[in-house]
CSV table of C-alpha atoms in Angstrom, one decimal:
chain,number,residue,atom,x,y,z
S,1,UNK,CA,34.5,82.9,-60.5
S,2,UNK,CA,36.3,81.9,-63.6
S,3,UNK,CA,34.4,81.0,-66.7
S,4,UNK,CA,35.3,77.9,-68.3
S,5,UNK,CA,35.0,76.7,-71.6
S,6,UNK,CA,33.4,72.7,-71.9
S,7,UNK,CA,34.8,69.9,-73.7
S,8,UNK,CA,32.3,66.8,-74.5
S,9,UNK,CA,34.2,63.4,-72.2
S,10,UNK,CA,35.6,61.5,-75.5
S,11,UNK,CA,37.2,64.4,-76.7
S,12,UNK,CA,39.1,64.9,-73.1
S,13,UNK,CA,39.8,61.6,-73.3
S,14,UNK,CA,41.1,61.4,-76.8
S,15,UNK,CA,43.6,64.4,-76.0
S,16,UNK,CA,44.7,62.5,-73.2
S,17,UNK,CA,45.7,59.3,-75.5
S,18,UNK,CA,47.4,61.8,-77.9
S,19,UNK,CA,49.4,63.0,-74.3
S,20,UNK,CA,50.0,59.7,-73.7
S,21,UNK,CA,51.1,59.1,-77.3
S,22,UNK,CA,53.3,62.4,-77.3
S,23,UNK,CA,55.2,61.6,-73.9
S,24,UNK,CA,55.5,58.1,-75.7
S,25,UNK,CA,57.9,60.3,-78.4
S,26,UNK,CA,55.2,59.5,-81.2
S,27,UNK,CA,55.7,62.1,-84.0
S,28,UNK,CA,52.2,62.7,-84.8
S,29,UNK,CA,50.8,63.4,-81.5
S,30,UNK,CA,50.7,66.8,-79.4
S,31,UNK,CA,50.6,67.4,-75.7
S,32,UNK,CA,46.9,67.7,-74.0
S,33,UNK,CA,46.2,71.8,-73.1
S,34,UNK,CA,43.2,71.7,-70.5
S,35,UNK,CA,44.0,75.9,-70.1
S,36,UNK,CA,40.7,77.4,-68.9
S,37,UNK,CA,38.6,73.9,-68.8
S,38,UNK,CA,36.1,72.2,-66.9
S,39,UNK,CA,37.2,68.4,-66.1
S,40,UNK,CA,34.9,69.4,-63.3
S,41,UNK,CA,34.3,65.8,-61.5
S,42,UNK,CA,36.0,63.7,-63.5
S,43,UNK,CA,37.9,60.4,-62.4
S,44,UNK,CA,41.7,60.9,-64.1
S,45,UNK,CA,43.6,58.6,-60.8
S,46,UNK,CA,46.7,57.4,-62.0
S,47,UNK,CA,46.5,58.9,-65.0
S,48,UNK,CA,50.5,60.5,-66.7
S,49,UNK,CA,49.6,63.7,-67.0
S,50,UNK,CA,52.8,65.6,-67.1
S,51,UNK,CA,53.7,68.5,-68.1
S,52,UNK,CA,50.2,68.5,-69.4
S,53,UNK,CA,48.3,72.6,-69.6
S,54,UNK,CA,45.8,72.6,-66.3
S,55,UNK,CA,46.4,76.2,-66.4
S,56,UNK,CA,43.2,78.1,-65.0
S,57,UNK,CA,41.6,75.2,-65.7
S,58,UNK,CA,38.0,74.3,-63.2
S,59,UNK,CA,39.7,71.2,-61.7
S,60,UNK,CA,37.0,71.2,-58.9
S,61,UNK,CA,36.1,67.7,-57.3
S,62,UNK,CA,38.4,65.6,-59.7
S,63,UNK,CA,40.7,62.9,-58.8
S,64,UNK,CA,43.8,62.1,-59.7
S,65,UNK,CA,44.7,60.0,-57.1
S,66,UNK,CA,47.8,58.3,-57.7
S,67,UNK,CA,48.1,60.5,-61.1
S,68,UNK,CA,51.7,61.8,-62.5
S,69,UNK,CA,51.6,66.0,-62.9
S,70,UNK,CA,55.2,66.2,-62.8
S,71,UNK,CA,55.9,69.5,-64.4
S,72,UNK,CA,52.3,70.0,-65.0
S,73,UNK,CA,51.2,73.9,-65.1
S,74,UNK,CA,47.9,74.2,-62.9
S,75,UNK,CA,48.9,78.2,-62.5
S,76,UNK,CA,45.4,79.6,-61.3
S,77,UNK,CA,43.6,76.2,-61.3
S,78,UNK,CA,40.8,75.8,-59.6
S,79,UNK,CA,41.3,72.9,-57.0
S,80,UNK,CA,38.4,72.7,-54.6
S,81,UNK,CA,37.3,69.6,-53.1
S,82,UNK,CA,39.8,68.1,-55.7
S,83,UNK,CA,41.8,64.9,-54.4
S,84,UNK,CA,45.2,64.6,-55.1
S,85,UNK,CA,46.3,61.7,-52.4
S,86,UNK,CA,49.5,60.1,-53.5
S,87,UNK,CA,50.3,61.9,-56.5
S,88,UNK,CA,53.5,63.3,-57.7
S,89,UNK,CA,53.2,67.2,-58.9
S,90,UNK,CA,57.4,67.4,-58.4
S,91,UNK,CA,58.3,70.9,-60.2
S,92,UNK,CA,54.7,71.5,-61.1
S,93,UNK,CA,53.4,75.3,-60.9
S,94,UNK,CA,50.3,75.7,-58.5
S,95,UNK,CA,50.8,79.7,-58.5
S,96,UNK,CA,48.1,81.3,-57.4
S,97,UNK,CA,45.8,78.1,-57.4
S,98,UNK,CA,42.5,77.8,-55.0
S,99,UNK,CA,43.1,74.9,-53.1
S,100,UNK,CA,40.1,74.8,-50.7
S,101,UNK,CA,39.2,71.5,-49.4
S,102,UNK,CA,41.8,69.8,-52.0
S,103,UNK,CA,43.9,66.8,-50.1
S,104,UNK,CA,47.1,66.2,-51.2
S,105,UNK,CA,47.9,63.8,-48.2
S,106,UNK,CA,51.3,61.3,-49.3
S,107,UNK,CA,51.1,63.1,-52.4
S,108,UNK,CA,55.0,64.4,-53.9
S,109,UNK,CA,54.9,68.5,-54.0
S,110,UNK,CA,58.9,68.5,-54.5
S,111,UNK,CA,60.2,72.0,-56.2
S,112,UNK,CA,56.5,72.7,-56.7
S,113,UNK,CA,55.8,76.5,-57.1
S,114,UNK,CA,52.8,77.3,-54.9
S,115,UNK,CA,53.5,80.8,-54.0
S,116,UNK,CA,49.6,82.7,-54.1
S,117,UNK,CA,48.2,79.1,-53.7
S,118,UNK,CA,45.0,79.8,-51.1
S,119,UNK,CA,41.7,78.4,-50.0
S,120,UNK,CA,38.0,80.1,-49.3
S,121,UNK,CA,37.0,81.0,-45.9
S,122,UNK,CA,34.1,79.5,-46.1
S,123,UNK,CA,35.4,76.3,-47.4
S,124,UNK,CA,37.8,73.8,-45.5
S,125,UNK,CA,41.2,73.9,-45.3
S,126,UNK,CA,43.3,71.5,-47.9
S,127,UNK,CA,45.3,68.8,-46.3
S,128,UNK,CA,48.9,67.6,-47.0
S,129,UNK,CA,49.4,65.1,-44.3
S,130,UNK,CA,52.7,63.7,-45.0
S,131,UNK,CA,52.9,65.2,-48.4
S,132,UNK,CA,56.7,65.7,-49.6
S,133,UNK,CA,57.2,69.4,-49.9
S,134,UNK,CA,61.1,69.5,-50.1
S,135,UNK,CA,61.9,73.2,-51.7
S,136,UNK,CA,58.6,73.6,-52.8
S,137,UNK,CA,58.2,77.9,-53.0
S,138,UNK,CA,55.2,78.4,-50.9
S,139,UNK,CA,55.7,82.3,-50.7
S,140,UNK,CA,52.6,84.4,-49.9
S,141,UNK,CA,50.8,81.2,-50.3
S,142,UNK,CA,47.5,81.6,-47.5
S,143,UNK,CA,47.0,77.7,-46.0
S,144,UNK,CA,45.3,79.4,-42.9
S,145,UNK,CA,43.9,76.0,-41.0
S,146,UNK,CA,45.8,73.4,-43.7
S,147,UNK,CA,46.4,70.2,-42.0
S,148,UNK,CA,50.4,69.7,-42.6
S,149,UNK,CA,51.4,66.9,-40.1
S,150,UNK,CA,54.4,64.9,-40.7
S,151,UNK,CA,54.7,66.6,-44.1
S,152,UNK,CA,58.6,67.6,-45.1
S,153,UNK,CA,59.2,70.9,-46.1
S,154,UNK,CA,63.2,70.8,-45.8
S,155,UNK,CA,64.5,73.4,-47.9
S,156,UNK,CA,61.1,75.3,-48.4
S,157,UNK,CA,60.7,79.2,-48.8
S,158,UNK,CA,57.5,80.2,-46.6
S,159,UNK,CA,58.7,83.7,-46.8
S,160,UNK,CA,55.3,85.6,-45.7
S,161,UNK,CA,53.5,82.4,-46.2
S,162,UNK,CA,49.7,82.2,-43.8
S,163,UNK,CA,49.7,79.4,-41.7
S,164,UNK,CA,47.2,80.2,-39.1
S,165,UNK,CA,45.6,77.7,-37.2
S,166,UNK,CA,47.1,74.9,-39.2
S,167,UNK,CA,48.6,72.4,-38.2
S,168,UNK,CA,51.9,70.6,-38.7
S,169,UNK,CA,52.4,68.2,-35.8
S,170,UNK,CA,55.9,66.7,-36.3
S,171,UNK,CA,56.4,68.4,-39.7
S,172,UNK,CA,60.2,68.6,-40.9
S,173,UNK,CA,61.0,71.8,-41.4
S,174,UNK,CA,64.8,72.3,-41.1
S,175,UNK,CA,66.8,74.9,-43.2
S,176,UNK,CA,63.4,76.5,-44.5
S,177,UNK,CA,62.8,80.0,-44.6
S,178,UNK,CA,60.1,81.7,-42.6
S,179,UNK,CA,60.5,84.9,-43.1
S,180,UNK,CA,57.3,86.7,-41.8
S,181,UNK,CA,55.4,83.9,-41.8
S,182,UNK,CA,52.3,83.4,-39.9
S,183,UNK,CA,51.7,80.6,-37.8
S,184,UNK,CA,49.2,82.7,-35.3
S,185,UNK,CA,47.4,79.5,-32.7
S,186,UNK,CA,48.9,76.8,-35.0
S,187,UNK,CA,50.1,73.6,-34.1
S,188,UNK,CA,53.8,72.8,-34.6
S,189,UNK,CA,53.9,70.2,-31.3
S,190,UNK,CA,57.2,67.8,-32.2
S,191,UNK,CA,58.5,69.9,-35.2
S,192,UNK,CA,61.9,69.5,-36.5
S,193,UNK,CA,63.2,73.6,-37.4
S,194,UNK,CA,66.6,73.3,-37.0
S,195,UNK,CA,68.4,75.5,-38.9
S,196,UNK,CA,65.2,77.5,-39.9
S,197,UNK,CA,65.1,81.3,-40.3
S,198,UNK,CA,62.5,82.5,-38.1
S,199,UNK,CA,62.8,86.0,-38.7
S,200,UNK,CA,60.2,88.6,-38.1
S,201,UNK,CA,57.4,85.4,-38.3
S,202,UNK,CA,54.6,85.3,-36.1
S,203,UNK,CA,53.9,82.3,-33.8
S,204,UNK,CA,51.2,84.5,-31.4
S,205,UNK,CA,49.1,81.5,-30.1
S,206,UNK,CA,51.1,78.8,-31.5
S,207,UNK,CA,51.9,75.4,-30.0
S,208,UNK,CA,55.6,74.9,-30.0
S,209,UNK,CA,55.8,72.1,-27.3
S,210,UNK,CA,58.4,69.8,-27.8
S,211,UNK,CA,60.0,71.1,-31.5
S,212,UNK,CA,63.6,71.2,-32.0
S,213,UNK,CA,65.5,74.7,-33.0
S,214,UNK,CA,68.5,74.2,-32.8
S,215,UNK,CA,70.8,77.0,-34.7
S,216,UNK,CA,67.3,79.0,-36.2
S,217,UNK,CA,67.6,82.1,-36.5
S,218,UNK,CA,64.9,84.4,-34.5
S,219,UNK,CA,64.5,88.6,-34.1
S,220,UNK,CA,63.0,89.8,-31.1
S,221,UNK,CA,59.7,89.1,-29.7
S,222,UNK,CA,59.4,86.4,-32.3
S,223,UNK,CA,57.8,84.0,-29.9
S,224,UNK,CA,56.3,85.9,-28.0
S,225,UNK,CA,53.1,84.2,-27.0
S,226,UNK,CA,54.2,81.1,-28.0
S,227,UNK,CA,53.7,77.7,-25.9
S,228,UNK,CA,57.4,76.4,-26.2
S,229,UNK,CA,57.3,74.2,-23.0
S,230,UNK,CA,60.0,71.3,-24.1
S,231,UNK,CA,60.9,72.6,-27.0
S,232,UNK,CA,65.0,72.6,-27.9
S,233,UNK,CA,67.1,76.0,-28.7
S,234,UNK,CA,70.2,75.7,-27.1
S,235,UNK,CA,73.2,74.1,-29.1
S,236,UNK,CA,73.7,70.7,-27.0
S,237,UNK,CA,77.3,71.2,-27.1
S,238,UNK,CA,76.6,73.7,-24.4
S,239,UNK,CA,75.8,70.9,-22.2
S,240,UNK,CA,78.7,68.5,-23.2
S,241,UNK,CA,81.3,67.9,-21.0
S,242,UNK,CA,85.0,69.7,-21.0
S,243,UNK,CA,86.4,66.8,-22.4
S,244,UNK,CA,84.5,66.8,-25.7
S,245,UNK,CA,84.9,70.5,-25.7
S,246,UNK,CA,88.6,69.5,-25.4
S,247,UNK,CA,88.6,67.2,-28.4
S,248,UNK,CA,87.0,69.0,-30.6
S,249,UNK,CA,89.6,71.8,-29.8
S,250,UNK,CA,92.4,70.0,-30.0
S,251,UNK,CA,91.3,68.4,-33.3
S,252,UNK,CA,90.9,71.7,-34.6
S,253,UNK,CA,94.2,72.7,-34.1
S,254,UNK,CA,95.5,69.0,-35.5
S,255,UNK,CA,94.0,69.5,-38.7
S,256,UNK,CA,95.2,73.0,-39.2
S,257,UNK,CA,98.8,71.8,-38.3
S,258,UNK,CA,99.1,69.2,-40.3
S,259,UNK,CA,99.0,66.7,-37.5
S,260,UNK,CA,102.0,69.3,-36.0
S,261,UNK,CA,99.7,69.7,-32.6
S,262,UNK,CA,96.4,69.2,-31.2
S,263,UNK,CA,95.3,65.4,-31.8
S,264,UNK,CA,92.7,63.4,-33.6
S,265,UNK,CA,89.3,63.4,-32.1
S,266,UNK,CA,88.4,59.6,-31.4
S,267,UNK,CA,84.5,60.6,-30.8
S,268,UNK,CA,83.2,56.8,-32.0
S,269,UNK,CA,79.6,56.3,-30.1
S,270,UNK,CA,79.0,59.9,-29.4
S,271,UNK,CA,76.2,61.4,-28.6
S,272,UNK,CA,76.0,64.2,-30.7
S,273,UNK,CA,72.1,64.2,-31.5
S,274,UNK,CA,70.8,67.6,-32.8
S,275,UNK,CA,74.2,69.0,-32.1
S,276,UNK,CA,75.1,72.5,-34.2
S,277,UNK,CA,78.1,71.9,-35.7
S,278,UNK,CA,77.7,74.3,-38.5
S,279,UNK,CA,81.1,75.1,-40.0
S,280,UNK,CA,82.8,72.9,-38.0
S,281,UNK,CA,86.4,70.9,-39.5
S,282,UNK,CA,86.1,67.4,-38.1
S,283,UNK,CA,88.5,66.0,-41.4
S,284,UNK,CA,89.5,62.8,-40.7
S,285,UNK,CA,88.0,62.4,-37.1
S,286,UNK,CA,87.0,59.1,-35.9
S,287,UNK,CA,83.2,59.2,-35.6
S,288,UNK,CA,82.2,55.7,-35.9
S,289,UNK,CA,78.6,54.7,-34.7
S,290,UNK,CA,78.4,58.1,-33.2
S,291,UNK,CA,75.0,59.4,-33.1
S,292,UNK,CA,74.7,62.4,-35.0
S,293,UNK,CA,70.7,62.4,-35.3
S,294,UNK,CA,69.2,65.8,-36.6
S,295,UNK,CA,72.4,67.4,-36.2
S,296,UNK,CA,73.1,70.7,-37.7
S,297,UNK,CA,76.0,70.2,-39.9
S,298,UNK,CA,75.9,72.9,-42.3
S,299,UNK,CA,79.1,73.9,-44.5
S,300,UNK,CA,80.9,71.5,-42.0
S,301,UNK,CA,84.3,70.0,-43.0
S,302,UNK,CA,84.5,66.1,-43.3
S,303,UNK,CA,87.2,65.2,-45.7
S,304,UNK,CA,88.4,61.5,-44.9
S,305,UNK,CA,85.8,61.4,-41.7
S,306,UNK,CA,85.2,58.0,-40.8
S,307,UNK,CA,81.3,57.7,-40.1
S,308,UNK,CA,81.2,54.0,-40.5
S,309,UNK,CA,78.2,52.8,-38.9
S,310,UNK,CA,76.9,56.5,-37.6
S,311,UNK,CA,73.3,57.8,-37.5
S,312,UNK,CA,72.7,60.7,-39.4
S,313,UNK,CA,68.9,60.2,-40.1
S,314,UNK,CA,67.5,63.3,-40.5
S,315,UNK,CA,70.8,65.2,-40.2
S,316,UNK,CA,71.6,68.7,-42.0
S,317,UNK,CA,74.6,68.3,-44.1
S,318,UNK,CA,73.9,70.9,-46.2
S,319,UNK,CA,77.2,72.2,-48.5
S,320,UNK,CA,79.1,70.0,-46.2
S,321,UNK,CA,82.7,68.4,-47.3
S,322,UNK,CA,82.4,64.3,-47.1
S,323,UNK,CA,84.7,64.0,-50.1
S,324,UNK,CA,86.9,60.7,-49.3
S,325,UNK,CA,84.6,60.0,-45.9
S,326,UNK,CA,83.6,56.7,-44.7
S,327,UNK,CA,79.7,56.0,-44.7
S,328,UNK,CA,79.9,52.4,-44.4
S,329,UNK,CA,76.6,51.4,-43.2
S,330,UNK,CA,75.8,54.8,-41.8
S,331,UNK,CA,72.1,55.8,-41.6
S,332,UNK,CA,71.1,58.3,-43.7
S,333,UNK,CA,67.7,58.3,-44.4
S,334,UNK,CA,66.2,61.7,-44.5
S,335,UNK,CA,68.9,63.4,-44.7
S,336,UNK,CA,69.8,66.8,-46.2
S,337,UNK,CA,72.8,66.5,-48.8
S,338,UNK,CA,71.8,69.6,-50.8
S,339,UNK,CA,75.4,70.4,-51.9
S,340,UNK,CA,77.1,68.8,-49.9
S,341,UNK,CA,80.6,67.2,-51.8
S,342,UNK,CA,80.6,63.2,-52.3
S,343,UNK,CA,83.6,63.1,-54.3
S,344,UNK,CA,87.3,61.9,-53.7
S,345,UNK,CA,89.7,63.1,-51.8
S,346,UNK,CA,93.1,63.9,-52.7
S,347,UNK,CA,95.2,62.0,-50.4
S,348,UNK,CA,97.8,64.3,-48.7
S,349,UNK,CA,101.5,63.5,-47.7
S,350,UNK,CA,103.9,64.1,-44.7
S,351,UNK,CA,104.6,67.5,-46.2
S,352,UNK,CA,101.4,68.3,-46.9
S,353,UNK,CA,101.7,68.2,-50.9
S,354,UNK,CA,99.3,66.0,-53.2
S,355,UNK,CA,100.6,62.9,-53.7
S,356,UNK,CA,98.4,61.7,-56.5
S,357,UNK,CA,96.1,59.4,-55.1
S,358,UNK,CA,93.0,59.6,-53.7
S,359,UNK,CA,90.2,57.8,-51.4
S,360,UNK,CA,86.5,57.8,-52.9
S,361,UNK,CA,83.5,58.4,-50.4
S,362,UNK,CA,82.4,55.1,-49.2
S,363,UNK,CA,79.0,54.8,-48.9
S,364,UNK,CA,78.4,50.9,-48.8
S,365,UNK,CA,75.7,49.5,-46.6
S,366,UNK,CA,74.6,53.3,-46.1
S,367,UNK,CA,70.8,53.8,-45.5
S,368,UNK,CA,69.7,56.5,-48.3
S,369,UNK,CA,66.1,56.2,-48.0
S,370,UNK,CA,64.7,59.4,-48.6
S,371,UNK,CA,67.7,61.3,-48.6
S,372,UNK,CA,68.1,64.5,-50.7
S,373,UNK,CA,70.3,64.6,-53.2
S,374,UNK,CA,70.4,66.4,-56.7
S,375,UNK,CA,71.1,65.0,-60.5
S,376,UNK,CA,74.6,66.5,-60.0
S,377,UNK,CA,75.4,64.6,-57.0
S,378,UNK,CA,74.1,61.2,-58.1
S,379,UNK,CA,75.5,62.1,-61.4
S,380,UNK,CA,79.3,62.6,-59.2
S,381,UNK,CA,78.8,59.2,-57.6
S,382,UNK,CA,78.0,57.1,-60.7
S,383,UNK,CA,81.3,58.8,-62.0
S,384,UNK,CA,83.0,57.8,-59.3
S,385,UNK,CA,82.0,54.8,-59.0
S,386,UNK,CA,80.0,54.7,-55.8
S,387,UNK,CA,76.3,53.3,-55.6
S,388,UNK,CA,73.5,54.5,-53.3
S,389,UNK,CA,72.4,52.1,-51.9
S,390,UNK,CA,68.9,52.4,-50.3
S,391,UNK,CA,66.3,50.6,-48.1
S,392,UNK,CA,62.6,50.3,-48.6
């Protein structure tokens, strides 16, 4: 066990008014370092906190409910029994910190480091129930028995990360990397992995019932020993009728021909939900209310697309091409725009040459709620004009 050094309560407190004070911009005042100290027990909920020096420090049994550690380094911390509900720790470093018993349920884990985070065996398990985990590194981390349910881990790196016998009921987990993870007996009943890399991981025992997989990517013997009874693999559009088939060929061959051949696809009302369209060009198909729920859409092509009105909750639109697309009171919430282009799009003539205008991105009316999106991209819209508009 650590050893920790002791600091009487009013001096903890006065470094936390000088933190408050330096985050303020005050001249005079310096950031709080806790580095290898005991705040064992102490009641800091809602307290702003980051980028404040946790690192090492005996954190065990305090609360910071509610409290900001954005950017916070908590790099060997110890954790245990510590509660965390509802807090943000976005970008924070948890490296190799002992999280037995901690509960981070609701709490906001976004681009946290956590790889080496772990618990005791003969403590219980910490608990992120419906924590937001979105790119958070939790490679090598071991949450054997963590209670994960509904949390979102889009984008996450789990590569080699022990998961066994936790449970993450209806987690999101698309586009994350499980690379040798072990998920040995646990529960992943009604999880969204589409687009996951399940290579070489380890579900030996595991509850797969009902979770969606579209387009992961699996080695051999991978589930073996797995319960996947309901769960979804296949690419819908292997169930779609030849006459979708047919218009997405024919569109194809419109687009790359200028119009020349081939025709527009009119797909308005579609039901296209968890379809894998990675890579696919749909520029300047009509796709108005379609329903494009938890579809796989990956590096696809969308220039001048009109979406008006479609549901793409929960979609994968990762490095996709909406430049000059119509998102007119499309759904969006929970959606993955990591990289994905929201700018204009040069309008084209007849013969194919630029003619100097363009058509912005529309995206008035369009449910963002919880959709991610980077600085750069919000930065690209405000350029351009466009607002995000979002629900509560």
């Amino acid at each position: 066990m650590a050893l920790h050094s002791y600091k009487s309560r009013e001096h903890i407190f006065a470094e936390l008014e000088a933190h408050r004070r330096w985050l303020a911009g005050a001249d005079d005042a310096v950031p709080a370092n806790f580095s290898n100290v005991s705040l064992f027990g102490l009641d800091l909920s809602g307290q702003d906190l980051r980028k404040c020096q946790l690192c090492g420090a005996g954190l065990q049994g305090i609360r910071l409910t509610g409290a900001n550690l954005e950017g916070a380094d908590l790099t060997g911390a110890d954790l245990t029994a510590a509660t965390l509900d509802k807090a943000s720790l976005r970008k924070a470093s948890l490296v190799d910190a002992n999280l037995s018993g901690a509960s981070f349920r609701d709490s906001d884990l976004n681009g946290a480091d956590l790889r080496g985070a772990h618990g005791t065996a003969s403590m219980s398990s910490p608990g992120f129930e419906g924590a937001m985990l979105r790119l958070t590194n939790l490679s090598g981390a071991d949450l054997s028995g963590a209670n994960l349910d509904q949390a979102d881990l889009t984008g996450a790196m789990l590569v080699g990360t022990v998961l066994r016998n936790a449970s993450l009921a209806g987690a999101n987990m698309r586009n994350t990397d499980l690379t040798e993870a072990d998920f040995g007996a646990a529960n992943l009943s009604e999880a969204l992995l589409n687009g996951a890399n399940l290579s070489n991981a380890h579900f030996n025992g595991a509850n797969l019932k009902r979770a969606r997989m579209v387009g992961v990517t699996l080695t051999d013997g991978v589930l073996d020993g797995a319960d996947t009874e309901g769960a979804n693999f296949a690419p819908p559009l292997d169930g779609f009728d030849i006459e979708l088939h047919r218009q997405l060929f024919d569109h194809d061959r419109w687009v790359s021909s200028q119009g020349q051949r081939g025709e527009r696809a009119e797909l308005d009302g579609a039901d296209l939900a968890d379809a894998d369209l990675r890579g696919f060009n749909l520029s300047g198909a009509s796709l108005r209310a379609a329903n494009l729920q938890s579809a796989l859409l990956n590096g696809a092509l969308l220039v001048l697309t009109d979406l008006s009105g479609a549901n793409l909750a929960q979609a994968s639109l990762v490095r996709a091409n909406l430049s000059g697309a119509n998102l007119s009171g499309a759904k969006l919430n929970n959606a993955d725009l990591s990289g994905a282009k929201l700018g204009p799009a040069p309008i084209m003539g007849a013969d194919g040459r630029p003619t100097g205008r363009s058509r912005a991105t529309v995206l008035e009316g369009a449910d963002l709620t919880q959709a991610v999106l980077d600085d750069e991209q919000k930065t690209a819209l405000a350029d351009f004009g466009i607002k995000l508009a979002t629900k509560s």
